[in-house]
CSV table of C-alpha atoms and ligand atoms in Angstrom, one decimal:
chain,number,residue,atom,x,y,z
U,1,MET,CA,32.1,-2.4,37.8
U,2,SER,CA,30.8,0.1,35.3
U,3,ILE,CA,27.1,0.5,34.8
U,4,SER,CA,26.0,1.0,31.2
U,5,ILE,CA,24.1,4.2,30.4
U,6,PRO,CA,20.5,3.7,29.3
U,7,GLN,CA,20.1,3.9,25.5
U,8,LEU,CA,17.3,5.4,23.4
U,9,PRO,CA,15.3,2.5,21.8
U,10,LYS,CA,15.9,2.2,18.1
U,11,GLY,CA,13.5,4.1,15.9
U,12,THR,CA,12.3,6.4,18.7
U,13,ARG,CA,13.1,10.1,19.4
U,14,ASP,CA,13.7,12.2,22.5
U,15,PHE,CA,12.1,15.6,22.3
U,16,TYR,CA,14.3,18.1,24.1
U,17,PRO,CA,12.6,21.5,24.3
U,18,GLU,CA,14.1,22.7,21.0
U,19,ALA,CA,12.7,19.7,19.2
U,20,GLU,CA,9.4,19.8,21.0
U,21,ARG,CA,9.0,23.4,20.0
U,22,ILE,CA,9.2,22.4,16.3
U,23,GLN,CA,6.9,19.4,17.0
U,24,ASN,CA,4.3,21.8,18.5
U,25,TYR,CA,4.6,24.0,15.5
U,26,ILE,CA,3.6,21.0,13.3
U,27,PHE,CA,0.8,20.0,15.7
U,28,ASP,CA,-0.5,23.6,15.9
U,29,THR,CA,-0.6,23.9,12.1
U,30,TRP,CA,-2.2,20.5,11.7
U,31,ARG,CA,-4.9,21.4,14.2
U,32,SER,CA,-5.6,24.9,13.0
U,33,VAL,CA,-6.0,23.8,9.4
U,34,ALA,CA,-8.2,20.8,10.3
U,35,GLU,CA,-10.4,23.1,12.4
U,36,SER,CA,-10.6,25.6,9.6
U,37,PHE,CA,-12.1,22.8,7.5
U,38,ALA,CA,-14.5,22.1,10.3
U,39,TYR,CA,-13.1,18.7,11.4
U,40,GLU,CA,-13.6,17.8,15.0
U,41,GLU,CA,-10.8,16.3,17.1
U,42,TYR,CA,-11.1,12.8,18.7
U,43,GLU,CA,-8.7,10.4,20.4
U,44,GLY,CA,-8.6,6.7,21.3
U,45,PRO,CA,-6.3,4.3,23.4
U,46,MET,CA,-2.7,3.7,22.4
U,47,PHE,CA,-3.3,0.0,22.5
U,48,GLU,CA,-6.1,-2.2,21.2
U,49,HIS,CA,-7.0,-5.9,21.0
U,50,LEU,CA,-4.6,-7.5,18.5
U,51,GLU,CA,-7.5,-8.8,16.4
U,52,LEU,CA,-8.6,-5.3,15.5
U,53,TYR,CA,-5.6,-5.3,13.1
U,54,THR,CA,-5.1,-8.9,12.0
U,55,GLY,CA,-6.8,-9.8,8.8
U,56,LYS,CA,-8.1,-6.2,8.2
U,57,SER,CA,-5.2,-3.8,7.9
U,58,GLY,CA,-3.0,-5.8,5.5
U,59,GLU,CA,0.0,-8.1,5.8
U,60,GLU,CA,2.7,-5.5,5.9
U,61,ILE,CA,1.4,-3.5,8.8
U,62,VAL,CA,0.5,-6.7,10.8
U,63,SER,CA,4.0,-7.9,10.4
U,64,GLN,CA,5.2,-4.7,12.0
U,65,LEU,CA,2.9,-4.8,15.1
U,66,TYR,CA,4.3,-4.4,18.6
U,67,ASN,CA,2.1,-6.9,20.3
U,68,PHE,CA,2.2,-8.7,23.6
U,69,LYS,CA,0.1,-10.6,26.1
U,70,ASP,CA,-1.1,-8.5,29.0
U,71,LYS,CA,-1.3,-9.8,32.6
U,72,GLY,CA,-4.8,-11.0,31.9
U,73,ASP,CA,-3.6,-13.1,29.0
U,74,ARG,CA,-5.2,-10.8,26.4
U,75,GLU,CA,-3.5,-10.3,23.0
U,76,ILE,CA,-2.8,-6.6,22.8
U,77,ALA,CA,-1.1,-4.4,20.1
U,78,LEU,CA,0.2,-0.9,20.3
U,79,ARG,CA,-1.7,1.0,17.6
U,80,PRO,CA,0.2,1.1,14.2
U,81,GLU,CA,-2.5,3.3,12.6
U,82,MET,CA,-5.6,5.1,13.6
U,83,THR,CA,-8.2,3.9,11.1
U,84,PRO,CA,-9.2,0.6,12.8
U,85,THR,CA,-9.7,2.6,16.1
U,86,LEU,CA,-11.8,5.1,14.2
U,87,ALA,CA,-13.9,2.3,12.7
U,88,ARG,CA,-14.4,0.9,16.2
U,89,LEU,CA,-15.6,4.2,17.5
U,90,VAL,CA,-17.9,4.6,14.6
U,91,ILE,CA,-19.4,1.1,15.0
U,92,GLN,CA,-20.0,1.7,18.7
U,93,LYS,CA,-22.1,4.8,18.1
U,94,ALA,CA,-23.3,4.0,14.6
U,95,ARG,CA,-26.9,5.1,15.4
U,96,GLU,CA,-26.1,8.3,17.4
U,97,LEU,CA,-23.5,9.8,15.2
U,98,LYS,CA,-25.0,12.2,12.7
U,99,LYS,CA,-23.6,11.4,9.3
U,100,PRO,CA,-21.7,12.5,7.5
U,101,PHE,CA,-19.1,13.8,9.9
U,102,LYS,CA,-15.5,15.0,9.7
U,103,TRP,CA,-13.0,14.1,12.4
U,104,PHE,CA,-9.3,14.5,12.9
U,105,SER,CA,-6.8,13.1,15.4
U,106,MET,CA,-3.0,13.3,15.9
U,107,PRO,CA,-2.1,9.9,17.4
U,108,ARG,CA,1.3,8.6,18.4
U,109,LEU,CA,1.8,5.4,16.4
U,110,PHE,CA,4.1,2.4,16.7
U,111,ARG,CA,5.4,0.2,13.9
U,112,TYR,CA,8.3,-2.3,14.1
U,113,GLU,CA,9.8,-1.0,10.9
U,114,LYS,CA,13.4,-1.0,9.8
U,115,ALA,CA,14.3,2.4,11.1
U,116,GLN,CA,15.5,4.6,8.2
U,117,LYS,CA,15.1,8.1,6.7
U,118,GLY,CA,11.4,8.9,6.9
U,119,ARG,CA,10.5,5.8,8.8
U,120,LEU,CA,10.7,5.3,12.5
U,121,ARG,CA,9.2,2.9,15.0
U,122,GLU,CA,7.3,5.6,16.9
U,123,PHE,CA,5.9,8.6,15.1
U,124,PHE,CA,2.9,11.0,15.0
U,125,GLN,CA,0.4,11.0,12.2
U,126,LEU,CA,-2.4,13.5,11.5
U,127,ASN,CA,-5.5,11.6,10.5
U,128,MET,CA,-8.4,13.3,8.8
U,129,ASP,CA,-11.5,11.2,7.9
U,130,ILE,CA,-15.0,11.7,6.6
U,131,ILE,CA,-17.5,9.1,7.7
U,132,GLY,CA,-20.9,8.4,6.3
U,133,THR,CA,-20.8,9.5,2.6
U,134,GLU,CA,-19.9,7.9,-0.6
U,135,SER,CA,-19.7,11.3,-2.4
U,136,ILE,CA,-16.5,12.1,-4.2
U,137,TYR,CA,-16.7,15.6,-2.7
U,138,ALA,CA,-15.5,14.0,0.6
U,139,GLU,CA,-12.2,13.2,-1.3
U,140,ALA,CA,-12.2,16.7,-2.6
U,141,ASP,CA,-12.5,18.2,0.9
U,142,LEU,CA,-9.7,16.1,2.2
U,143,MET,CA,-7.3,16.9,-0.7
U,144,ALA,CA,-8.2,20.6,-0.4
U,145,ALA,CA,-7.2,20.4,3.3
U,146,ILE,CA,-3.9,18.6,2.5
U,147,ALA,CA,-3.0,21.3,-0.1
U,148,THR,CA,-4.0,24.1,2.3
U,149,MET,CA,-2.0,22.6,5.0
U,150,LEU,CA,1.2,22.2,3.0
U,151,ARG,CA,0.8,25.7,1.7
U,152,LYS,CA,0.4,26.9,5.3
U,153,PHE,CA,3.7,25.3,6.1
U,154,GLY,CA,5.2,27.4,3.4
U,155,LEU,CA,5.5,24.9,0.5
U,156,LYS,CA,4.7,26.1,-2.9
U,157,ASP,CA,2.5,24.4,-5.5
U,158,GLY,CA,4.8,22.3,-7.5
U,159,GLU,CA,6.9,21.4,-4.5
U,160,PHE,CA,4.5,18.7,-3.5
U,161,ALA,CA,1.8,16.7,-5.4
U,162,ILE,CA,-1.2,14.6,-4.5
U,163,GLY,CA,-1.1,11.5,-6.7
U,164,VAL,CA,-4.6,10.1,-7.2
U,165,SER,CA,-5.6,6.6,-8.3
U,166,SER,CA,-8.6,4.4,-7.9
U,167,ARG,CA,-8.9,0.8,-6.7
U,168,LYS,CA,-12.3,0.6,-8.4
U,169,LEU,CA,-10.7,1.5,-11.7
U,170,LEU,CA,-7.8,-0.9,-11.1
U,171,ALA,CA,-10.3,-3.7,-10.2
U,172,THR,CA,-12.3,-3.2,-13.4
U,173,TYR,CA,-9.1,-3.3,-15.4
U,174,LEU,CA,-7.9,-6.5,-13.7
U,175,GLU,CA,-11.3,-8.0,-14.5
U,176,GLU,CA,-11.1,-6.8,-18.1
U,177,ILE,CA,-7.7,-8.5,-18.7
U,178,GLY,CA,-8.9,-11.6,-16.8
U,179,ALA,CA,-6.5,-11.3,-13.9
U,180,PRO,CA,-7.0,-13.4,-10.8
U,181,ASN,CA,-8.2,-12.2,-7.4
U,182,PRO,CA,-7.3,-8.4,-7.0
U,183,SER,CA,-6.7,-8.7,-3.3
U,184,LEU,CA,-3.7,-11.0,-4.0
U,185,VAL,CA,-2.5,-8.7,-6.7
U,186,TYR,CA,-2.7,-5.3,-4.8
U,187,PRO,CA,0.1,-5.9,-2.4
U,188,VAL,CA,2.4,-6.7,-5.4
U,189,LEU,CA,1.2,-3.7,-7.4
U,190,ASP,CA,1.9,-1.5,-4.4
U,191,ARG,CA,5.5,-2.5,-4.5
U,192,ARG,CA,5.9,-2.1,-8.3
U,193,LEU,CA,8.2,0.9,-8.2
U,194,LYS,CA,10.1,-0.3,-5.1
U,195,ILE,CA,11.1,-3.7,-6.3
U,196,GLY,CA,11.9,-3.0,-10.0
U,197,PRO,CA,10.5,-4.5,-13.2
U,198,GLU,CA,12.0,-8.1,-12.9
U,199,ALA,CA,10.9,-8.8,-9.4
U,200,PHE,CA,7.6,-7.2,-10.2
U,201,ALA,CA,7.0,-9.5,-13.1
U,202,LYS,CA,8.0,-12.5,-11.1
U,203,ALA,CA,5.8,-11.7,-8.1
U,204,LEU,CA,2.8,-11.2,-10.5
U,205,ALA,CA,3.6,-14.5,-12.2
U,206,ASP,CA,3.6,-16.1,-8.8
U,207,ALA,CA,0.2,-14.6,-8.2
U,208,GLY,CA,-1.0,-16.3,-11.4
U,209,LEU,CA,-0.7,-13.6,-14.1
U,210,SER,CA,0.5,-14.4,-17.6
U,211,GLU,CA,3.3,-12.4,-19.3
U,212,ASP,CA,0.8,-10.6,-21.5
U,213,GLN,CA,-1.3,-9.7,-18.4
U,214,VAL,CA,1.8,-8.3,-16.6
U,215,LYS,CA,2.7,-6.2,-19.7
U,216,LYS,CA,-0.8,-4.8,-19.9
U,217,LEU,CA,-0.9,-4.0,-16.2
U,218,ASP,CA,2.5,-2.3,-16.4
U,219,ASP,CA,1.3,-0.1,-19.3
U,220,PHE,CA,-1.9,0.7,-17.5
U,221,MET,CA,-0.2,1.8,-14.3
U,222,SER,CA,2.1,4.0,-16.3
U,223,CYS,CA,-0.8,6.1,-17.8
U,224,LYS,CA,-0.4,9.7,-17.0
U,225,SER,CA,-3.7,11.2,-18.3
U,226,ILE,CA,-7.4,10.4,-18.1
U,227,GLU,CA,-7.4,10.3,-22.0
U,228,GLU,CA,-4.8,7.6,-22.1
U,229,VAL,CA,-6.8,5.5,-19.6
U,230,LYS,CA,-10.0,6.0,-21.6
U,231,ALA,CA,-8.4,4.4,-24.6
U,232,LYS,CA,-7.7,1.3,-22.5
U,233,VAL,CA,-10.9,0.6,-20.5
U,234,HIS,CA,-14.3,0.0,-21.8
U,235,SER,CA,-16.6,-1.4,-19.1
U,236,GLU,CA,-19.4,0.6,-17.5
U,237,ASN,CA,-17.8,0.4,-14.1
U,238,ALA,CA,-14.5,1.6,-15.4
U,239,THR,CA,-16.2,4.6,-17.1
U,240,ALA,CA,-18.0,5.4,-13.8
U,241,ALA,CA,-14.7,5.2,-11.9
U,242,LEU,CA,-13.0,7.5,-14.4
U,243,GLN,CA,-15.9,10.0,-14.3
U,244,GLU,CA,-15.4,10.1,-10.5
U,245,ILE,CA,-11.8,11.1,-10.9
U,246,GLU,CA,-12.7,13.7,-13.5
U,247,ASP,CA,-15.3,15.3,-11.2
U,248,LEU,CA,-12.8,15.3,-8.4
U,249,PHE,CA,-10.1,17.1,-10.5
U,250,ALA,CA,-12.7,19.6,-11.9
U,251,THR,CA,-13.8,20.5,-8.3
U,252,LEU,CA,-10.3,20.9,-7.0
U,253,THR,CA,-9.3,23.0,-10.0
U,254,ALA,CA,-12.3,25.3,-9.5
U,255,ALA,CA,-11.3,25.7,-5.8
U,256,GLY,CA,-7.7,26.7,-6.8
U,257,TYR,CA,-6.0,23.4,-6.1
U,258,GLY,CA,-5.6,22.1,-9.7
U,259,GLU,CA,-1.8,22.4,-9.6
U,260,CYS,CA,-1.7,20.2,-6.5
U,261,VAL,CA,-3.2,17.0,-7.9
U,262,ASN,CA,-2.4,14.6,-10.7
U,263,LEU,CA,-3.4,11.1,-11.9
U,264,ASP,CA,-1.0,8.5,-10.8
U,265,LEU,CA,-2.2,4.9,-11.4
U,266,SER,CA,1.1,3.5,-9.9
U,267,ILE,CA,-0.4,4.3,-6.5
U,268,VAL,CA,-2.2,1.2,-5.1
U,269,ARG,CA,-1.5,1.5,-1.3
U,270,GLY,CA,-0.5,-1.4,0.9
U,271,LEU,CA,-3.4,-1.4,3.3
U,272,ALA,CA,-6.1,-4.0,2.6
U,273,TYR,CA,-9.2,-2.0,3.4
U,274,TYR,CA,-9.3,0.5,0.6
U,275,THR,CA,-12.2,0.2,-1.9
U,276,GLY,CA,-12.2,3.3,-4.1
U,277,ILE,CA,-10.0,6.4,-4.6
U,278,VAL,CA,-6.5,6.0,-3.1
U,279,PHE,CA,-3.9,8.7,-3.0
U,280,GLU,CA,-0.4,9.6,-1.8
U,281,VAL,CA,1.3,12.9,-1.3
U,282,PHE,CA,5.0,13.2,-2.4
U,283,ASP,CA,7.6,15.9,-2.6
U,284,LYS,CA,8.5,17.1,-6.0
U,285,GLY,CA,10.7,14.4,-7.7
U,286,LYS,CA,9.6,11.8,-5.1
U,287,SER,CA,13.0,12.0,-3.5
U,288,MET,CA,11.5,11.2,-0.1
U,289,ARG,CA,9.0,8.6,1.2
U,290,ALA,CA,5.3,9.6,1.1
U,291,ILE,CA,4.4,12.6,3.2
U,292,ALA,CA,0.8,11.3,3.4
U,293,GLY,CA,-1.4,8.5,2.1
U,294,GLY,CA,-5.1,7.7,2.3
U,295,GLY,CA,-8.1,6.5,0.5
U,296,ARG,CA,-11.7,5.3,0.6
U,297,TYR,CA,-12.7,2.4,2.8
U,298,ASP,CA,-16.4,1.7,2.4
U,299,SER,CA,-16.5,-1.8,4.0
U,300,LEU,CA,-14.1,-1.6,7.0
U,301,THR,CA,-16.9,-1.2,9.6
U,302,GLU,CA,-18.6,-4.2,8.0
U,303,LYS,CA,-15.4,-6.3,8.1
U,304,LEU,CA,-15.2,-5.5,11.8
U,305,GLY,CA,-18.7,-6.8,12.4
U,306,GLY,CA,-20.7,-3.6,12.2
U,307,GLU,CA,-23.0,-2.2,9.6
U,308,ARG,CA,-21.6,-0.9,6.3
U,309,ILE,CA,-20.7,2.8,6.8
U,310,PRO,CA,-18.5,4.4,4.1
U,311,GLY,CA,-15.4,6.3,5.0
U,312,VAL,CA,-12.5,8.1,3.4
U,313,GLY,CA,-9.4,9.7,5.0
U,314,PHE,CA,-5.7,10.0,5.1
U,315,GLY,CA,-2.7,9.9,7.4
U,316,MET,CA,0.2,12.4,7.3
U,317,GLY,CA,3.2,11.5,9.3
U,318,ASP,CA,5.4,14.1,11.1
U,319,VAL,CA,8.8,12.5,10.1
U,320,VAL,CA,8.9,13.0,6.3
U,321,LEU,CA,7.0,16.3,6.7
U,322,ALA,CA,9.6,17.7,9.1
U,323,ASP,CA,12.5,16.5,6.8
U,324,LEU,CA,10.9,18.2,3.8
U,325,LEU,CA,10.2,21.5,5.7
U,326,ALA,CA,13.8,21.4,7.0
U,327,GLU,CA,15.1,20.9,3.4
U,328,HIS,CA,13.1,24.0,2.3
U,329,LYS,CA,14.2,25.9,5.5
U,330,LEU,CA,10.6,26.3,6.5
U,331,LEU,CA,10.9,25.2,10.2
U,332,PRO,CA,10.7,28.0,12.8
U,333,SER,CA,13.6,28.8,15.0
U,334,PRO,CA,13.9,26.2,17.8
U,335,LYS,CA,15.1,28.9,20.2
U,336,GLN,CA,13.1,29.8,23.3
U,337,SER,CA,11.4,33.1,23.4
U,338,VAL,CA,9.7,34.8,26.4
U,339,ASP,CA,8.0,38.2,26.6
U,340,PHE,CA,9.5,39.5,29.8
U,341,TYR,CA,12.4,38.9,32.1
U,342,ILE,CA,12.1,40.5,35.6
U,343,ALA,CA,15.5,41.5,37.0
U,344,SER,CA,16.6,43.0,40.3
U,345,PHE,CA,19.7,44.9,41.2
U,346,THR,CA,19.3,44.1,44.9
U,347,ASN,CA,18.1,40.5,44.5
U,348,ASP,CA,14.8,41.5,46.0
U,349,MET,CA,13.2,38.1,45.2
U,350,LYS,CA,9.8,39.0,46.8
U,351,LYS,CA,9.5,42.0,44.5
U,352,VAL,CA,10.6,39.9,41.5
U,353,PHE,CA,8.0,37.2,42.1
U,354,GLU,CA,5.3,39.8,42.8
U,355,THR,CA,6.1,41.8,39.6
U,356,ALA,CA,6.3,38.6,37.5
U,357,GLN,CA,2.8,37.8,38.6
U,358,VAL,CA,1.6,41.3,37.7
U,359,PHE,CA,2.8,40.8,34.1
U,360,ARG,CA,1.4,37.2,33.9
U,361,ASN,CA,-2.0,38.5,34.9
U,362,ALA,CA,-1.9,41.5,32.6
U,363,ALA,CA,-2.9,39.7,29.4
U,364,GLY,CA,-6.5,40.9,30.1
U,365,ASN,CA,-9.5,38.8,29.2
U,366,THR,CA,-9.4,35.1,30.2
U,367,ASN,CA,-9.2,33.8,26.6
U,368,ALA,CA,-6.0,35.7,25.8
U,369,LYS,CA,-2.7,33.8,26.0
U,370,PRO,CA,-0.9,35.0,29.2
U,371,PHE,CA,2.5,36.7,28.7
U,372,SER,CA,5.4,34.5,29.3
U,373,VAL,CA,7.6,35.8,32.2
U,374,ALA,CA,11.0,34.6,33.3
U,375,HIS,CA,13.2,35.7,36.2
U,376,PRO,CA,16.2,34.6,38.3
U,377,LEU,CA,15.7,31.8,40.7
U,378,ALA,CA,18.6,32.7,43.0
U,379,ALA,CA,20.5,35.8,43.9
U,380,MET,CA,22.9,36.8,41.2
U,381,LYS,CA,24.7,39.7,39.6
U,382,MET,CA,22.9,41.8,37.0
U,383,GLY,CA,25.3,40.7,34.3
U,384,LYS,CA,24.3,37.1,34.9
U,385,GLN,CA,20.6,38.0,34.9
U,386,LEU,CA,21.0,39.7,31.5
U,387,ASP,CA,22.8,36.6,30.2
U,388,GLN,CA,19.8,34.5,31.3
U,389,ALA,CA,17.4,37.0,29.7
U,390,ASN,CA,19.3,36.7,26.5
U,391,TYR,CA,19.5,32.9,26.6
U,392,GLN,CA,15.8,32.6,27.2
U,393,GLY,CA,15.0,35.0,24.3
U,394,ALA,CA,13.4,37.7,26.5
U,395,LYS,CA,12.0,40.6,24.5
U,396,ILE,CA,12.0,43.1,27.4
U,397,VAL,CA,13.9,43.1,30.7
U,398,VAL,CA,12.0,44.9,33.5
U,399,TYR,CA,14.1,46.2,36.5
U,400,VAL,CA,12.0,46.0,39.6
U,401,ASP,CA,14.1,48.3,41.8
U,402,GLY,CA,14.9,51.3,39.6
U,403,SER,CA,14.8,54.9,40.9
U,404,LYS,CA,11.1,55.3,40.1
U,405,ALA,CA,9.9,51.9,41.4
U,406,ALA,CA,8.1,53.6,44.4
U,407,GLU,CA,5.9,55.5,41.9
U,408,GLY,CA,5.0,52.3,40.0
U,409,GLU,CA,7.3,53.1,37.1
U,410,PHE,CA,9.9,50.6,36.0
U,411,GLU,CA,13.1,51.0,34.1
U,412,TYR,CA,13.1,48.5,31.2
U,413,LYS,CA,15.2,47.5,28.3
U,414,ASP,CA,14.0,46.5,24.9
U,415,MET,CA,16.4,43.6,24.2
U,416,ARG,CA,15.7,43.7,20.5
U,417,THR,CA,17.0,47.3,20.1
U,418,GLY,CA,19.0,47.7,23.3
U,419,GLU,CA,17.0,50.9,24.1
U,420,MET,CA,16.2,51.9,27.8
U,421,PHE,CA,12.9,53.3,28.9
U,422,VAL,CA,10.9,54.2,32.0
U,423,GLY,CA,7.2,53.5,32.2
U,424,ASN,CA,4.3,51.8,34.0
U,425,VAL,CA,3.1,48.2,33.3
U,426,ALA,CA,0.7,49.3,30.5
U,427,ALA,CA,3.5,51.3,28.7
U,428,ILE,CA,5.8,48.3,28.9
U,429,ILE,CA,3.2,45.9,27.5
U,430,ASP,CA,2.6,48.4,24.7
U,431,ARG,CA,6.2,48.1,23.6
U,432,LEU,CA,6.1,44.3,23.2
R,1,HAM,P1,0.0,4.8,5.8
R,1,HAM,O1,0.3,4.9,4.4
R,1,HAM,O2,0.4,3.5,6.4
R,1,HAM,O3,-1.6,5.0,6.0
R,1,HAM,O4,0.6,6.0,6.6
R,1,HAM,C1,0.4,7.3,6.2
R,1,HAM,C2,1.6,8.2,6.4
R,1,HAM,O5,2.1,8.0,7.8
R,1,HAM,C3,2.8,7.9,5.5
R,1,HAM,O6,2.6,8.5,4.3
R,1,HAM,C4,3.9,8.5,6.4
R,1,HAM,O7,3.9,9.9,6.2
R,1,HAM,C5,3.5,8.2,7.8
R,1,HAM,N1,4.2,6.9,8.2
R,1,HAM,C6,3.8,5.6,8.1
R,1,HAM,N2,4.6,4.8,8.6
R,1,HAM,C7,5.6,5.6,9.2
R,1,HAM,C8,6.8,5.3,10.0
R,1,HAM,N3,7.2,4.1,10.3
R,1,HAM,N4,7.5,6.3,10.4
R,1,HAM,C9,7.2,7.6,10.1
R,1,HAM,N5,6.1,7.9,9.4
R,1,HAM,C10,5.3,6.9,8.9
R,1,HAM,C11,-2.2,4.8,7.1
R,1,HAM,O8,-1.7,4.7,8.2
R,1,HAM,C12,-3.8,4.9,7.0
R,1,HAM,N6,-4.4,4.4,8.2
R,1,HAM,C13,-4.1,6.3,6.7
R,1,HAM,C14,-5.6,6.5,6.5
R,1,HAM,C15,-6.4,7.3,7.3
R,1,HAM,N7,-6.4,6.0,5.6
R,1,HAM,C16,-7.6,6.4,5.8
R,1,HAM,N8,-7.7,7.2,6.8
């Protein structure tokens, strides 16, 4: 009888060390840029009560939930996004938290999606959010952070774009043309470019819009400039919503990010809780799925039973980002690299372990990253040891039992140049 080999679940990934190294590069860059914008890191549980999502996040994401009953008969869901957890954290300490505040997190998320390019069932997502202000400069801060981050990964302006829209603006336009309940219309508008003009018109007709209203809406969502929009909207609310976008763009332009943002009223976002600015980040030419998406959600805490606390933020997934960086050859080498390999001609393992420890402790003050030190784990010929040193990407091989070992001097080889030297520990470290 043959036993079948266990399979990787669909839409999930294994991270062998080479993949994990790239993953950590993404995490390190996310974290360092978020911290450079003074966001603080937080975390939450990987599963929540199912009701945190139902009715608040939007139909699509709820249909993708991994949910189950636990042994205590509670309805539980693996988290498909971080925003409801964040809202829960905020409600719980609404009084104590000094607002506004800026937080970030890098959760592992789960969505029962059709696994395809850019979409998996388990992925990581950087979340950056600002809680407790309605100011448009919060949006400016988030977008500046996105652009800084993508530049830090090596992308050039023009290779990505943050498309900006506003649900407030859209709502006022829907009102102006006499369209029915916006919350019914948004999910259709969000799918406009995905489903094509005919299916779009049909879905809007099903939602109660006339042919004339559909045409107007289609024209509106195709506007590419603020001037074009101004010619179409007239209400006070619409003018205020447009002014907000103008302020946002002027601020980002002054800060040097003008090339990274553009008006894109075709963006609506699928999630139900957005109330103001919404945005999505795409690669040039939109050949891939969105790299990131976000927006303002000023009534989510209220919907969840707390007081009204405004918020705005975004999520950036690791999958599309890594695909895009790979396409531009911007991912680091996945190969291992260590600082030192401690070798011994006589297989003197005690001396090998002792010397390895000397190098690991030699990094100096406690905050410094210790040197990485490898060595053989069994007696073997020098040729084999050098093979290992090579394979592990050692920069310097230190021979513990050279002719001057008794005087505290080691023979060592710089693997990058092939040169041999003799020197004490300090001299060897200097050569790194
Ligand atoms: P979202 O648009 O659902 O927003 O996801 C944001 C990003 O997460 C997407 O642009 C994509 O990069 C990534 N993503 C989403 N689903 C998948 C998937 N199945 N596989 C791989 N990557 C995926 C939200 O989640 C909001 N909660 C973001 C937010 C934070 N809004 C305000 N604060």
